[in-house]
């Protein structure tokens, strides 16, 4: 929500963010949801999502528990057993590791940024965005007492 990156969310930034989240929750299909997700990720509107923008979004997604478990957990090691297959050990990725994980997944050009075309080739961030929108822990504030639900 902090579009200018000053560390504070102004009333305008908050209201615009809430309006975007509400619009995304009411999206009429995958294409509209993808567009709204893209607009939320590309917070400066320059047409690409960079590391800082992605990390900001992922901080919120991790805090609310909206990251796909298969992305959040990394196979760390495995224990060899006397009987049966090895047992994998997983660990939770940090936000920085998760940010780099998604950049590696999406950034086919290797420039450290995600373009719209690269974004459209994968579903992970869109799935996380949908999880965020449908999370009971993240209902838009202005819907709580408005009777719009």
mmCIF file of N, CA and C in Angstrom:
data_model
loop_
_atom_site.group_PDB
_atom_site.id
_atom_site.type_symbol
_atom_site.label_atom_id
_atom_site.label_comp_id
_atom_site.label_asym_id
_atom_site.label_seq_id
_atom_site.Cartn_x
_atom_site.Cartn_y
_atom_site.Cartn_z
ATOM 1 N N UNK A 1 0.811 -1.209 0.000
ATOM 2 C CA UNK A 1 0.000 0.000 0.000
ATOM 3 C C UNK A 1 0.847 1.263 0.000
ATOM 4 N N UNK A 2 2.063 1.168 0.507
ATOM 5 C CA UNK A 2 2.949 2.331 0.587
ATOM 6 C C UNK A 2 3.573 2.599 -0.785
ATOM 7 N N UNK A 3 2.839 3.285 -1.640
ATOM 8 C CA UNK A 3 3.259 3.459 -3.028
ATOM 9 C C UNK A 3 4.506 4.313 -3.195
ATOM 10 N N UNK A 4 4.680 5.321 -2.348
ATOM 11 C CA UNK A 4 5.858 6.176 -2.527
ATOM 12 C C UNK A 4 7.069 5.687 -1.742
ATOM 13 N N UNK A 5 6.916 4.595 -0.984
ATOM 14 C CA UNK A 5 8.044 3.979 -0.296
ATOM 15 C C UNK A 5 8.628 4.769 0.850
ATOM 16 N N UNK A 6 7.837 5.678 1.439
ATOM 17 C CA UNK A 6 8.358 6.496 2.533
ATOM 18 C C UNK A 6 8.225 5.826 3.903
ATOM 19 N N UNK A 7 7.707 4.603 3.926
ATOM 20 C CA UNK A 7 7.560 3.886 5.186
ATOM 21 C C UNK A 7 6.257 4.174 5.907
ATOM 22 N N UNK A 8 5.427 5.027 5.333
ATOM 23 C CA UNK A 8 4.128 5.351 5.914
ATOM 24 C C UNK A 8 3.046 5.145 4.869
ATOM 25 N N UNK A 9 1.879 4.740 5.317
ATOM 26 C CA UNK A 9 0.745 4.603 4.407
ATOM 27 C C UNK A 9 -0.180 5.782 4.658
ATOM 28 N N UNK A 10 -0.271 6.653 3.663
ATOM 29 C CA UNK A 10 -1.149 7.813 3.789
ATOM 30 C C UNK A 10 -2.601 7.364 3.650
ATOM 31 N N UNK A 11 -3.509 8.245 4.008
ATOM 32 C CA UNK A 11 -4.927 7.919 3.864
ATOM 33 C C UNK A 11 -5.260 7.635 2.407
ATOM 34 N N UNK A 12 -4.698 8.404 1.495
ATOM 35 C CA UNK A 12 -4.941 8.199 0.066
ATOM 36 C C UNK A 12 -4.435 6.828 -0.382
ATOM 37 N N UNK A 13 -3.190 6.470 0.017
ATOM 38 C CA UNK A 13 -2.621 5.173 -0.347
ATOM 39 C C UNK A 13 -3.464 4.034 0.228
ATOM 40 N N UNK A 14 -3.912 4.199 1.466
ATOM 41 C CA UNK A 14 -4.734 3.180 2.100
ATOM 42 C C UNK A 14 -6.046 2.992 1.345
ATOM 43 N N UNK A 15 -6.716 4.077 1.044
ATOM 44 C CA UNK A 15 -8.007 3.990 0.355
ATOM 45 C C UNK A 15 -7.860 3.423 -1.051
ATOM 46 N N UNK A 16 -6.799 3.826 -1.771
ATOM 47 C CA UNK A 16 -6.562 3.268 -3.098
ATOM 48 C C UNK A 16 -6.269 1.777 -3.017
ATOM 49 N N UNK A 17 -5.478 1.363 -2.039
ATOM 50 C CA UNK A 17 -5.172 -0.051 -1.857
ATOM 51 C C UNK A 17 -6.410 -0.859 -1.519
ATOM 52 N N UNK A 18 -7.236 -0.336 -0.641
ATOM 53 C CA UNK A 18 -8.466 -1.026 -0.273
ATOM 54 C C UNK A 18 -9.417 -1.122 -1.470
ATOM 55 N N UNK A 19 -9.482 -0.059 -2.258
ATOM 56 C CA UNK A 19 -10.341 -0.081 -3.449
ATOM 57 C C UNK A 19 -9.854 -1.129 -4.446
ATOM 58 N N UNK A 20 -8.542 -1.223 -4.601
ATOM 59 C CA UNK A 20 -7.974 -2.224 -5.507
ATOM 60 C C UNK A 20 -8.271 -3.638 -5.006
ATOM 61 N N UNK A 21 -8.114 -3.850 -3.709
ATOM 62 C CA UNK A 21 -8.391 -5.166 -3.133
ATOM 63 C C UNK A 21 -9.872 -5.512 -3.294
ATOM 64 N N UNK A 22 -10.743 -4.558 -3.046
ATOM 65 C CA UNK A 22 -12.180 -4.793 -3.211
ATOM 66 C C UNK A 22 -12.496 -5.129 -4.666
ATOM 67 N N UNK A 23 -11.924 -4.365 -5.592
ATOM 68 C CA UNK A 23 -12.162 -4.613 -7.022
ATOM 69 C C UNK A 23 -11.669 -6.002 -7.411
ATOM 70 N N UNK A 24 -10.509 -6.388 -6.897
ATOM 71 C CA UNK A 24 -9.973 -7.708 -7.220
ATOM 72 C C UNK A 24 -10.865 -8.811 -6.666
ATOM 73 N N UNK A 25 -11.411 -8.584 -5.480
ATOM 74 C CA UNK A 25 -12.293 -9.586 -4.883
ATOM 75 C C UNK A 25 -13.564 -9.762 -5.703
ATOM 76 N N UNK A 26 -13.952 -8.733 -6.428
ATOM 77 C CA UNK A 26 -15.161 -8.788 -7.249
ATOM 78 C C UNK A 26 -14.845 -9.031 -8.725
ATOM 79 N N UNK A 27 -13.610 -9.424 -9.024
ATOM 80 C CA UNK A 27 -13.185 -9.652 -10.411
ATOM 81 C C UNK A 27 -14.099 -10.665 -11.093
ATOM 82 N N UNK A 28 -14.348 -10.437 -12.373
ATOM 83 C CA UNK A 28 -15.263 -11.273 -13.145
ATOM 84 C C UNK A 28 -14.574 -12.380 -13.930
ATOM 85 N N UNK A 29 -13.394 -12.763 -13.554
ATOM 86 C CA UNK A 29 -12.723 -13.849 -14.250
ATOM 87 C C UNK A 29 -11.228 -13.781 -14.063
ATOM 88 N N UNK A 30 -10.524 -14.811 -14.533
ATOM 89 C CA UNK A 30 -9.073 -14.883 -14.347
ATOM 90 C C UNK A 30 -8.308 -13.727 -14.980
ATOM 91 N N UNK A 31 -8.740 -13.263 -16.146
ATOM 92 C CA UNK A 31 -8.012 -12.175 -16.819
ATOM 93 C C UNK A 31 -8.101 -10.884 -16.009
ATOM 94 N N UNK A 32 -9.282 -10.594 -15.492
ATOM 95 C CA UNK A 32 -9.454 -9.380 -14.689
ATOM 96 C C UNK A 32 -8.695 -9.496 -13.370
ATOM 97 N N UNK A 33 -8.719 -10.676 -12.761
ATOM 98 C CA UNK A 33 -7.972 -10.888 -11.527
ATOM 99 C C UNK A 33 -6.475 -10.736 -11.773
ATOM 100 N N UNK A 34 -5.977 -11.274 -12.891
ATOM 101 C CA UNK A 34 -4.549 -11.151 -13.222
ATOM 102 C C UNK A 34 -4.166 -9.682 -13.389
ATOM 103 N N UNK A 35 -5.000 -8.908 -14.055
ATOM 104 C CA UNK A 35 -4.723 -7.477 -14.251
ATOM 105 C C UNK A 35 -4.674 -6.745 -12.912
ATOM 106 N N UNK A 36 -5.604 -7.040 -12.029
ATOM 107 C CA UNK A 36 -5.628 -6.369 -10.730
ATOM 108 C C UNK A 36 -4.449 -6.813 -9.860
ATOM 109 N N UNK A 37 -4.095 -8.073 -9.937
ATOM 110 C CA UNK A 37 -2.925 -8.563 -9.218
ATOM 111 C C UNK A 37 -1.668 -7.848 -9.718
ATOM 112 N N UNK A 38 -1.560 -7.726 -11.033
ATOM 113 C CA UNK A 38 -0.413 -7.041 -11.631
ATOM 114 C C UNK A 38 -0.340 -5.594 -11.142
ATOM 115 N N UNK A 39 -1.466 -4.911 -11.128
ATOM 116 C CA UNK A 39 -1.485 -3.515 -10.678
ATOM 117 C C UNK A 39 -1.073 -3.398 -9.221
ATOM 118 N N UNK A 40 -1.461 -4.392 -8.411
ATOM 119 C CA UNK A 40 -1.067 -4.372 -7.000
ATOM 120 C C UNK A 40 0.438 -4.614 -6.853
ATOM 121 N N UNK A 41 0.994 -5.507 -7.665
ATOM 122 C CA UNK A 41 2.428 -5.800 -7.581
ATOM 123 C C UNK A 41 3.278 -4.676 -8.147
ATOM 124 N N UNK A 42 2.885 -4.139 -9.290
ATOM 125 C CA UNK A 42 3.636 -3.055 -9.950
ATOM 126 C C UNK A 42 3.208 -1.722 -9.332
ATOM 127 N N UNK A 43 3.605 -1.518 -8.081
ATOM 128 C CA UNK A 43 3.093 -0.379 -7.320
ATOM 129 C C UNK A 43 3.518 0.976 -7.863
ATOM 130 N N UNK A 44 4.658 1.049 -8.562
ATOM 131 C CA UNK A 44 5.064 2.337 -9.122
ATOM 132 C C UNK A 44 4.553 2.543 -10.545
ATOM 133 N N UNK A 45 3.905 1.525 -11.109
ATOM 134 C CA UNK A 45 3.275 1.659 -12.419
ATOM 135 C C UNK A 45 4.237 1.771 -13.587
ATOM 136 N N UNK A 46 5.476 1.303 -13.440
ATOM 137 C CA UNK A 46 6.452 1.449 -14.528
ATOM 138 C C UNK A 46 6.452 0.283 -15.507
ATOM 139 N N UNK A 47 5.529 -0.687 -15.310
ATOM 140 C CA UNK A 47 5.412 -1.777 -16.269
ATOM 141 C C UNK A 47 6.225 -3.010 -15.957
ATOM 142 N N UNK A 48 6.977 -2.997 -14.863
ATOM 143 C CA UNK A 48 7.715 -4.175 -14.408
ATOM 144 C C UNK A 48 7.618 -4.263 -12.885
ATOM 145 N N UNK A 49 7.758 -5.474 -12.377
ATOM 146 C CA UNK A 49 7.790 -5.686 -10.930
ATOM 147 C C UNK A 49 9.230 -5.983 -10.562
ATOM 148 N N UNK A 50 9.815 -5.139 -9.728
ATOM 149 C CA UNK A 50 11.205 -5.343 -9.324
ATOM 150 C C UNK A 50 11.266 -6.043 -7.968
ATOM 151 N N UNK A 51 12.464 -6.292 -7.516
ATOM 152 C CA UNK A 51 12.680 -7.033 -6.272
ATOM 153 C C UNK A 51 11.951 -6.375 -5.104
ATOM 154 N N UNK A 52 12.099 -5.057 -4.958
ATOM 155 C CA UNK A 52 11.496 -4.346 -3.819
ATOM 156 C C UNK A 52 9.970 -4.429 -3.841
ATOM 157 N N UNK A 53 9.375 -4.272 -5.021
ATOM 158 C CA UNK A 53 7.917 -4.352 -5.128
ATOM 159 C C UNK A 53 7.424 -5.761 -4.787
ATOM 160 N N UNK A 54 8.125 -6.762 -5.296
ATOM 161 C CA UNK A 54 7.741 -8.140 -5.035
ATOM 162 C C UNK A 54 7.904 -8.468 -3.553
ATOM 163 N N UNK A 55 8.994 -8.029 -2.961
ATOM 164 C CA UNK A 55 9.239 -8.293 -1.543
ATOM 165 C C UNK A 55 8.164 -7.651 -0.671
ATOM 166 N N UNK A 56 7.753 -6.444 -1.004
ATOM 167 C CA UNK A 56 6.709 -5.766 -0.241
ATOM 168 C C UNK A 56 5.414 -6.566 -0.265
ATOM 169 N N UNK A 57 5.021 -7.046 -1.437
ATOM 170 C CA UNK A 57 3.798 -7.837 -1.559
ATOM 171 C C UNK A 57 3.935 -9.165 -0.811
ATOM 172 N N UNK A 58 5.099 -9.788 -0.924
ATOM 173 C CA UNK A 58 5.297 -11.081 -0.276
ATOM 174 C C UNK A 58 5.320 -10.973 1.244
ATOM 175 N N UNK A 59 5.805 -9.856 1.778
ATOM 176 C CA UNK A 59 5.760 -9.653 3.231
ATOM 177 C C UNK A 59 4.326 -9.780 3.728
ATOM 178 N N UNK A 60 3.419 -9.123 3.033
ATOM 179 C CA UNK A 60 2.008 -9.175 3.412
ATOM 180 C C UNK A 60 1.454 -10.579 3.222
ATOM 181 N N UNK A 61 1.759 -11.207 2.089
ATOM 182 C CA UNK A 61 1.255 -12.556 1.817
ATOM 183 C C UNK A 61 1.752 -13.566 2.840
ATOM 184 N N UNK A 62 3.016 -13.449 3.257
ATOM 185 C CA UNK A 62 3.567 -14.353 4.265
ATOM 186 C C UNK A 62 2.906 -14.080 5.612
ATOM 187 N N UNK A 63 2.756 -12.810 5.972
ATOM 188 C CA UNK A 63 2.167 -12.447 7.262
ATOM 189 C C UNK A 63 0.743 -12.973 7.402
ATOM 190 N N UNK A 64 0.003 -12.999 6.308
ATOM 191 C CA UNK A 64 -1.390 -13.440 6.338
ATOM 192 C C UNK A 64 -1.505 -14.942 6.034
ATOM 193 N N UNK A 65 -0.402 -15.577 5.666
ATOM 194 C CA UNK A 65 -0.415 -17.010 5.385
ATOM 195 C C UNK A 65 -1.001 -17.354 4.037
ATOM 196 N N UNK A 66 -0.711 -16.540 3.035
ATOM 197 C CA UNK A 66 -1.320 -16.718 1.715
ATOM 198 C C UNK A 66 -0.360 -17.209 0.648
ATOM 199 N N UNK A 67 0.819 -17.632 1.022
ATOM 200 C CA UNK A 67 1.779 -18.154 0.049
ATOM 201 C C UNK A 67 1.546 -19.655 -0.103
ATOM 202 N N UNK A 68 1.564 -20.118 -1.341
ATOM 203 C CA UNK A 68 1.380 -21.553 -1.579
ATOM 204 C C UNK A 68 2.399 -22.336 -0.756
ATOM 205 N N UNK A 69 1.949 -23.356 -0.017
ATOM 206 C CA UNK A 69 2.882 -24.126 0.817
ATOM 207 C C UNK A 69 4.057 -24.704 0.038
ATOM 208 N N UNK A 70 3.833 -25.148 -1.192
ATOM 209 C CA UNK A 70 4.929 -25.744 -1.960
ATOM 210 C C UNK A 70 5.995 -24.703 -2.331
ATOM 211 N N UNK A 71 5.629 -23.416 -2.320
ATOM 212 C CA UNK A 71 6.601 -22.354 -2.580
ATOM 213 C C UNK A 71 7.275 -21.902 -1.285
ATOM 214 N N UNK A 72 6.511 -21.881 -0.213
ATOM 215 C CA UNK A 72 7.020 -21.410 1.074
ATOM 216 C C UNK A 72 8.041 -22.367 1.672
ATOM 217 N N UNK A 73 7.835 -23.655 1.461
ATOM 218 C CA UNK A 73 8.713 -24.665 2.048
ATOM 219 C C UNK A 73 9.738 -25.161 1.026
ATOM 220 N N UNK A 74 10.973 -25.198 1.468
ATOM 221 C CA UNK A 74 12.072 -25.639 0.611
ATOM 222 C C UNK A 74 12.635 -26.943 1.161
ATOM 223 N N UNK A 75 12.899 -27.890 0.260
ATOM 224 C CA UNK A 75 13.549 -29.133 0.694
ATOM 225 C C UNK A 75 14.973 -28.775 1.104
ATOM 226 N N UNK A 76 15.260 -29.020 2.348
ATOM 227 C CA UNK A 76 16.522 -28.603 2.937
ATOM 228 C C UNK A 76 17.542 -29.733 2.950
ATOM 229 N N UNK A 77 17.073 -30.912 3.276
ATOM 230 C CA UNK A 77 17.964 -32.080 3.360
ATOM 231 C C UNK A 77 17.089 -33.325 3.356
ATOM 232 N N UNK A 78 17.715 -34.461 3.435
ATOM 233 C CA UNK A 78 16.956 -35.688 3.595
ATOM 234 C C UNK A 78 17.722 -36.638 4.500
ATOM 235 N N UNK A 79 16.956 -37.415 5.205
ATOM 236 C CA UNK A 79 17.538 -38.373 6.132
ATOM 237 C C UNK A 79 17.449 -39.756 5.502
ATOM 238 N N UNK A 80 18.583 -40.400 5.424
ATOM 239 C CA UNK A 80 18.587 -41.773 4.914
ATOM 240 C C UNK A 80 18.081 -42.691 6.025
ATOM 241 N N UNK A 81 17.232 -43.598 5.614
ATOM 242 C CA UNK A 81 16.687 -44.544 6.581
ATOM 243 C C UNK A 81 17.120 -45.955 6.196
ATOM 244 N N UNK A 82 17.150 -46.836 7.185
ATOM 245 C CA UNK A 82 17.504 -48.233 6.922
ATOM 246 C C UNK A 82 16.465 -48.912 6.043
ATOM 247 N N UNK A 83 15.214 -48.545 6.221
ATOM 248 C CA UNK A 83 14.124 -49.150 5.465
ATOM 249 C C UNK A 83 13.282 -48.050 4.830
ATOM 250 N N UNK A 84 13.015 -48.199 3.577
ATOM 251 C CA UNK A 84 12.177 -47.233 2.879
ATOM 252 C C UNK A 84 12.978 -46.103 2.269
ATOM 253 N N UNK A 85 12.261 -45.232 1.578
ATOM 254 C CA UNK A 85 12.936 -44.115 0.906
ATOM 255 C C UNK A 85 13.432 -43.077 1.912
ATOM 256 N N UNK A 86 14.366 -42.226 1.478
ATOM 257 C CA UNK A 86 14.848 -41.161 2.367
ATOM 258 C C UNK A 86 13.693 -40.232 2.773
ATOM 259 N N UNK A 87 13.789 -39.679 3.972
ATOM 260 C CA UNK A 87 12.767 -38.773 4.479
ATOM 261 C C UNK A 87 13.231 -37.325 4.261
ATOM 262 N N UNK A 88 12.477 -36.539 3.476
ATOM 263 C CA UNK A 88 12.888 -35.162 3.233
ATOM 264 C C UNK A 88 12.657 -34.276 4.465
ATOM 265 N N UNK A 89 13.518 -33.303 4.618
ATOM 266 C CA UNK A 89 13.379 -32.292 5.663
ATOM 267 C C UNK A 89 13.184 -30.958 4.957
ATOM 268 N N UNK A 90 12.144 -30.250 5.331
ATOM 269 C CA UNK A 90 11.832 -28.963 4.713
ATOM 270 C C UNK A 90 12.039 -27.835 5.717
ATOM 271 N N UNK A 91 12.291 -26.680 5.196
ATOM 272 C CA UNK A 91 12.371 -25.482 6.033
ATOM 273 C C UNK A 91 11.572 -24.379 5.356
ATOM 274 N N UNK A 92 11.177 -23.384 6.135
ATOM 275 C CA UNK A 92 10.403 -22.264 5.603
ATOM 276 C C UNK A 92 11.365 -21.221 5.043
ATOM 277 N N UNK A 93 11.099 -20.806 3.823
ATOM 278 C CA UNK A 93 11.928 -19.766 3.208
ATOM 279 C C UNK A 93 11.666 -18.421 3.890
ATOM 280 N N UNK A 94 12.709 -17.605 3.996
ATOM 281 C CA UNK A 94 12.543 -16.228 4.469
ATOM 282 C C UNK A 94 11.876 -15.413 3.361
ATOM 283 N N UNK A 95 11.429 -14.217 3.682
ATOM 284 C CA UNK A 95 10.811 -13.357 2.666
ATOM 285 C C UNK A 95 11.814 -13.038 1.562
ATOM 286 N N UNK A 96 13.066 -12.797 1.928
ATOM 287 C CA UNK A 96 14.090 -12.525 0.906
ATOM 288 C C UNK A 96 14.294 -13.741 0.002
ATOM 289 N N UNK A 97 14.361 -14.931 0.601
ATOM 290 C CA UNK A 97 14.531 -16.150 -0.193
ATOM 291 C C UNK A 97 13.315 -16.400 -1.084
ATOM 292 N N UNK A 98 12.142 -16.130 -0.560
ATOM 293 C CA UNK A 98 10.916 -16.307 -1.326
ATOM 294 C C UNK A 98 10.854 -15.313 -2.485
ATOM 295 N N UNK A 99 11.280 -14.101 -2.235
ATOM 296 C CA UNK A 99 11.325 -13.087 -3.295
ATOM 297 C C UNK A 99 12.247 -13.540 -4.419
ATOM 298 N N UNK A 100 13.427 -14.017 -4.058
ATOM 299 C CA UNK A 100 14.365 -14.498 -5.070
ATOM 300 C C UNK A 100 13.833 -15.744 -5.776
ATOM 301 N N UNK A 101 13.159 -16.603 -5.039
ATOM 302 C CA UNK A 101 12.549 -17.807 -5.612
ATOM 303 C C UNK A 101 11.558 -17.437 -6.718
ATOM 304 N N UNK A 102 10.690 -16.468 -6.440
ATOM 305 C CA UNK A 102 9.715 -16.050 -7.450
ATOM 306 C C UNK A 102 10.374 -15.302 -8.608
ATOM 307 N N UNK A 103 11.382 -14.494 -8.312
ATOM 308 C CA UNK A 103 12.103 -13.837 -9.413
ATOM 309 C C UNK A 103 12.741 -14.877 -10.318
ATOM 310 N N UNK A 104 13.343 -15.896 -9.730
ATOM 311 C CA UNK A 104 13.944 -16.966 -10.534
ATOM 312 C C UNK A 104 12.883 -17.683 -11.362
ATOM 313 N N UNK A 105 11.694 -17.878 -10.788
ATOM 314 C CA UNK A 105 10.620 -18.567 -11.482
ATOM 315 C C UNK A 105 10.081 -17.745 -12.650
ATOM 316 N N UNK A 106 9.914 -16.455 -12.459
ATOM 317 C CA UNK A 106 9.230 -15.604 -13.433
ATOM 318 C C UNK A 106 10.164 -14.915 -14.428
ATOM 319 N N UNK A 107 11.317 -14.475 -13.977
ATOM 320 C CA UNK A 107 12.196 -13.607 -14.772
ATOM 321 C C UNK A 107 12.989 -14.397 -15.807
ATOM 322 N N UNK A 108 12.372 -14.669 -16.930
ATOM 323 C CA UNK A 108 13.041 -15.454 -17.981
ATOM 324 C C UNK A 108 14.134 -14.663 -18.696
ATOM 325 N N UNK A 109 14.069 -13.340 -18.649
ATOM 326 C CA UNK A 109 15.086 -12.506 -19.299
ATOM 327 C C UNK A 109 16.335 -12.336 -18.437
ATOM 328 N N UNK A 110 16.226 -12.647 -17.141
ATOM 329 C CA UNK A 110 17.368 -12.532 -16.248
ATOM 330 C C UNK A 110 17.772 -11.111 -15.922
ATOM 331 N N UNK A 111 16.829 -10.166 -16.005
ATOM 332 C CA UNK A 111 17.154 -8.763 -15.729
ATOM 333 C C UNK A 111 16.756 -8.316 -14.324
ATOM 334 N N UNK A 112 16.292 -9.259 -13.483
ATOM 335 C CA UNK A 112 15.925 -8.907 -12.117
ATOM 336 C C UNK A 112 14.559 -8.271 -11.988
ATOM 337 N N UNK A 113 13.784 -8.325 -13.063
ATOM 338 C CA UNK A 113 12.451 -7.723 -13.063
ATOM 339 C C UNK A 113 11.478 -8.672 -13.741
ATOM 340 N N UNK A 114 10.210 -8.539 -13.387
ATOM 341 C CA UNK A 114 9.160 -9.349 -13.996
ATOM 342 C C UNK A 114 8.326 -8.455 -14.893
ATOM 343 N N UNK A 115 8.279 -8.796 -16.167
ATOM 344 C CA UNK A 115 7.434 -8.054 -17.110
ATOM 345 C C UNK A 115 6.031 -8.640 -17.095
ATOM 346 N N UNK A 116 5.093 -7.940 -17.726
ATOM 347 C CA UNK A 116 3.718 -8.435 -17.824
ATOM 348 C C UNK A 116 3.682 -9.794 -18.524
ATOM 349 N N UNK A 117 4.431 -9.947 -19.619
ATOM 350 C CA UNK A 117 4.445 -11.222 -20.346
ATOM 351 C C UNK A 117 4.986 -12.348 -19.471
ATOM 352 N N UNK A 118 6.047 -12.082 -18.727
ATOM 353 C CA UNK A 118 6.601 -13.091 -17.828
ATOM 354 C C UNK A 118 5.594 -13.429 -16.722
ATOM 355 N N UNK A 119 4.924 -12.429 -16.217
ATOM 356 C CA UNK A 119 3.916 -12.615 -15.174
ATOM 357 C C UNK A 119 2.793 -13.531 -15.657
ATOM 358 N N UNK A 120 2.380 -13.359 -16.892
ATOM 359 C CA UNK A 120 1.259 -14.138 -17.441
ATOM 360 C C UNK A 120 1.605 -15.610 -17.665
ATOM 361 N N UNK A 121 2.882 -15.958 -17.714
ATOM 362 C CA UNK A 121 3.292 -17.347 -17.977
ATOM 363 C C UNK A 121 3.180 -18.262 -16.767
ATOM 364 N N UNK A 122 3.025 -17.706 -15.582
ATOM 365 C CA UNK A 122 2.990 -18.500 -14.355
ATOM 366 C C UNK A 122 1.759 -18.142 -13.524
ATOM 367 N N UNK A 123 1.368 -19.035 -12.649
ATOM 368 C CA UNK A 123 0.171 -18.824 -11.842
ATOM 369 C C UNK A 123 0.453 -18.600 -10.361
ATOM 370 N N UNK A 124 1.663 -18.814 -9.905
ATOM 371 C CA UNK A 124 1.958 -18.802 -8.470
ATOM 372 C C UNK A 124 1.540 -17.504 -7.785
ATOM 373 N N UNK A 125 1.960 -16.360 -8.297
ATOM 374 C CA UNK A 125 1.632 -15.095 -7.646
ATOM 375 C C UNK A 125 0.143 -14.787 -7.725
ATOM 376 N N UNK A 126 -0.493 -15.156 -8.836
ATOM 377 C CA UNK A 126 -1.939 -14.958 -8.944
ATOM 378 C C UNK A 126 -2.670 -15.827 -7.921
ATOM 379 N N UNK A 127 -2.203 -17.058 -7.746
ATOM 380 C CA UNK A 127 -2.810 -17.937 -6.732
ATOM 381 C C UNK A 127 -2.634 -17.354 -5.336
ATOM 382 N N UNK A 128 -1.448 -16.831 -5.025
ATOM 383 C CA UNK A 128 -1.216 -16.214 -3.720
ATOM 384 C C UNK A 128 -2.105 -14.995 -3.530
ATOM 385 N N UNK A 129 -2.250 -14.201 -4.586
ATOM 386 C CA UNK A 129 -3.097 -13.012 -4.524
ATOM 387 C C UNK A 129 -4.536 -13.419 -4.240
ATOM 388 N N UNK A 130 -5.006 -14.470 -4.900
ATOM 389 C CA UNK A 130 -6.369 -14.952 -4.664
ATOM 390 C C UNK A 130 -6.517 -15.447 -3.228
ATOM 391 N N UNK A 131 -5.499 -16.153 -2.715
ATOM 392 C CA UNK A 131 -5.527 -16.608 -1.323
ATOM 393 C C UNK A 131 -5.615 -15.408 -0.379
ATOM 394 N N UNK A 132 -4.890 -14.343 -0.719
ATOM 395 C CA UNK A 132 -4.912 -13.126 0.095
ATOM 396 C C UNK A 132 -6.311 -12.523 0.111
ATOM 397 N N UNK A 133 -6.908 -12.417 -1.061
ATOM 398 C CA UNK A 133 -8.228 -11.801 -1.155
ATOM 399 C C UNK A 133 -9.313 -12.599 -0.444
ATOM 400 N N UNK A 134 -9.155 -13.893 -0.398
ATOM 401 C CA UNK A 134 -10.182 -14.738 0.202
ATOM 402 C C UNK A 134 -9.848 -15.142 1.636
ATOM 403 N N UNK A 135 -8.756 -14.632 2.170
ATOM 404 C CA UNK A 135 -8.362 -14.955 3.531
ATOM 405 C C UNK A 135 -9.294 -14.279 4.529
ATOM 406 N N UNK A 136 -9.788 -15.017 5.519
ATOM 407 C CA UNK A 136 -10.635 -14.399 6.539
ATOM 408 C C UNK A 136 -9.860 -13.390 7.392
ATOM 409 N N UNK A 137 -8.521 -13.488 7.387
ATOM 410 C CA UNK A 137 -7.706 -12.550 8.154
ATOM 411 C C UNK A 137 -7.479 -11.228 7.432
ATOM 412 N N UNK A 138 -7.955 -11.125 6.201
ATOM 413 C CA UNK A 138 -7.659 -9.943 5.399
ATOM 414 C C UNK A 138 -8.901 -9.415 4.685
ATOM 415 N N UNK A 139 -9.995 -9.289 5.407
ATOM 416 C CA UNK A 139 -11.178 -8.689 4.803
ATOM 417 C C UNK A 139 -10.932 -7.193 4.689
ATOM 418 N N UNK A 140 -11.294 -6.605 3.570
ATOM 419 C CA UNK A 140 -11.128 -5.146 3.466
ATOM 420 C C UNK A 140 -11.899 -4.437 4.579
ATOM 421 N N UNK A 141 -11.223 -3.529 5.259
ATOM 422 C CA UNK A 141 -11.781 -2.847 6.415
ATOM 423 C C UNK A 141 -13.102 -2.157 6.094
ATOM 424 N N UNK A 142 -13.181 -1.516 4.962
ATOM 425 C CA UNK A 142 -14.361 -0.706 4.699
ATOM 426 C C UNK A 142 -15.598 -1.535 4.419
ATOM 427 N N UNK A 143 -15.477 -2.844 4.271
ATOM 428 C CA UNK A 143 -16.653 -3.695 4.082
ATOM 429 C C UNK A 143 -17.240 -4.166 5.409
ATOM 430 N N UNK A 144 -16.455 -4.069 6.479
ATOM 431 C CA UNK A 144 -16.854 -4.656 7.749
ATOM 432 C C UNK A 144 -18.215 -4.170 8.239
ATOM 433 N N UNK A 145 -18.465 -2.875 8.230
ATOM 434 C CA UNK A 145 -19.724 -2.352 8.751
ATOM 435 C C UNK A 145 -20.558 -1.675 7.689
ATOM 436 N N UNK A 146 -20.206 -1.856 6.425
ATOM 437 C CA UNK A 146 -20.895 -1.118 5.374
ATOM 438 C C UNK A 146 -22.136 -1.809 4.858
ATOM 439 N N UNK A 147 -22.327 -3.081 5.178
ATOM 440 C CA UNK A 147 -23.477 -3.807 4.666
ATOM 441 C C UNK A 147 -23.269 -4.257 3.222
ATOM 442 N N UNK A 148 -22.047 -4.144 2.676
ATOM 443 C CA UNK A 148 -21.787 -4.509 1.292
ATOM 444 C C UNK A 148 -21.500 -5.991 1.131
ATOM 445 N N UNK A 149 -21.290 -6.721 2.190
ATOM 446 C CA UNK A 149 -20.987 -8.147 2.078
ATOM 447 C C UNK A 149 -22.209 -8.942 1.749
#
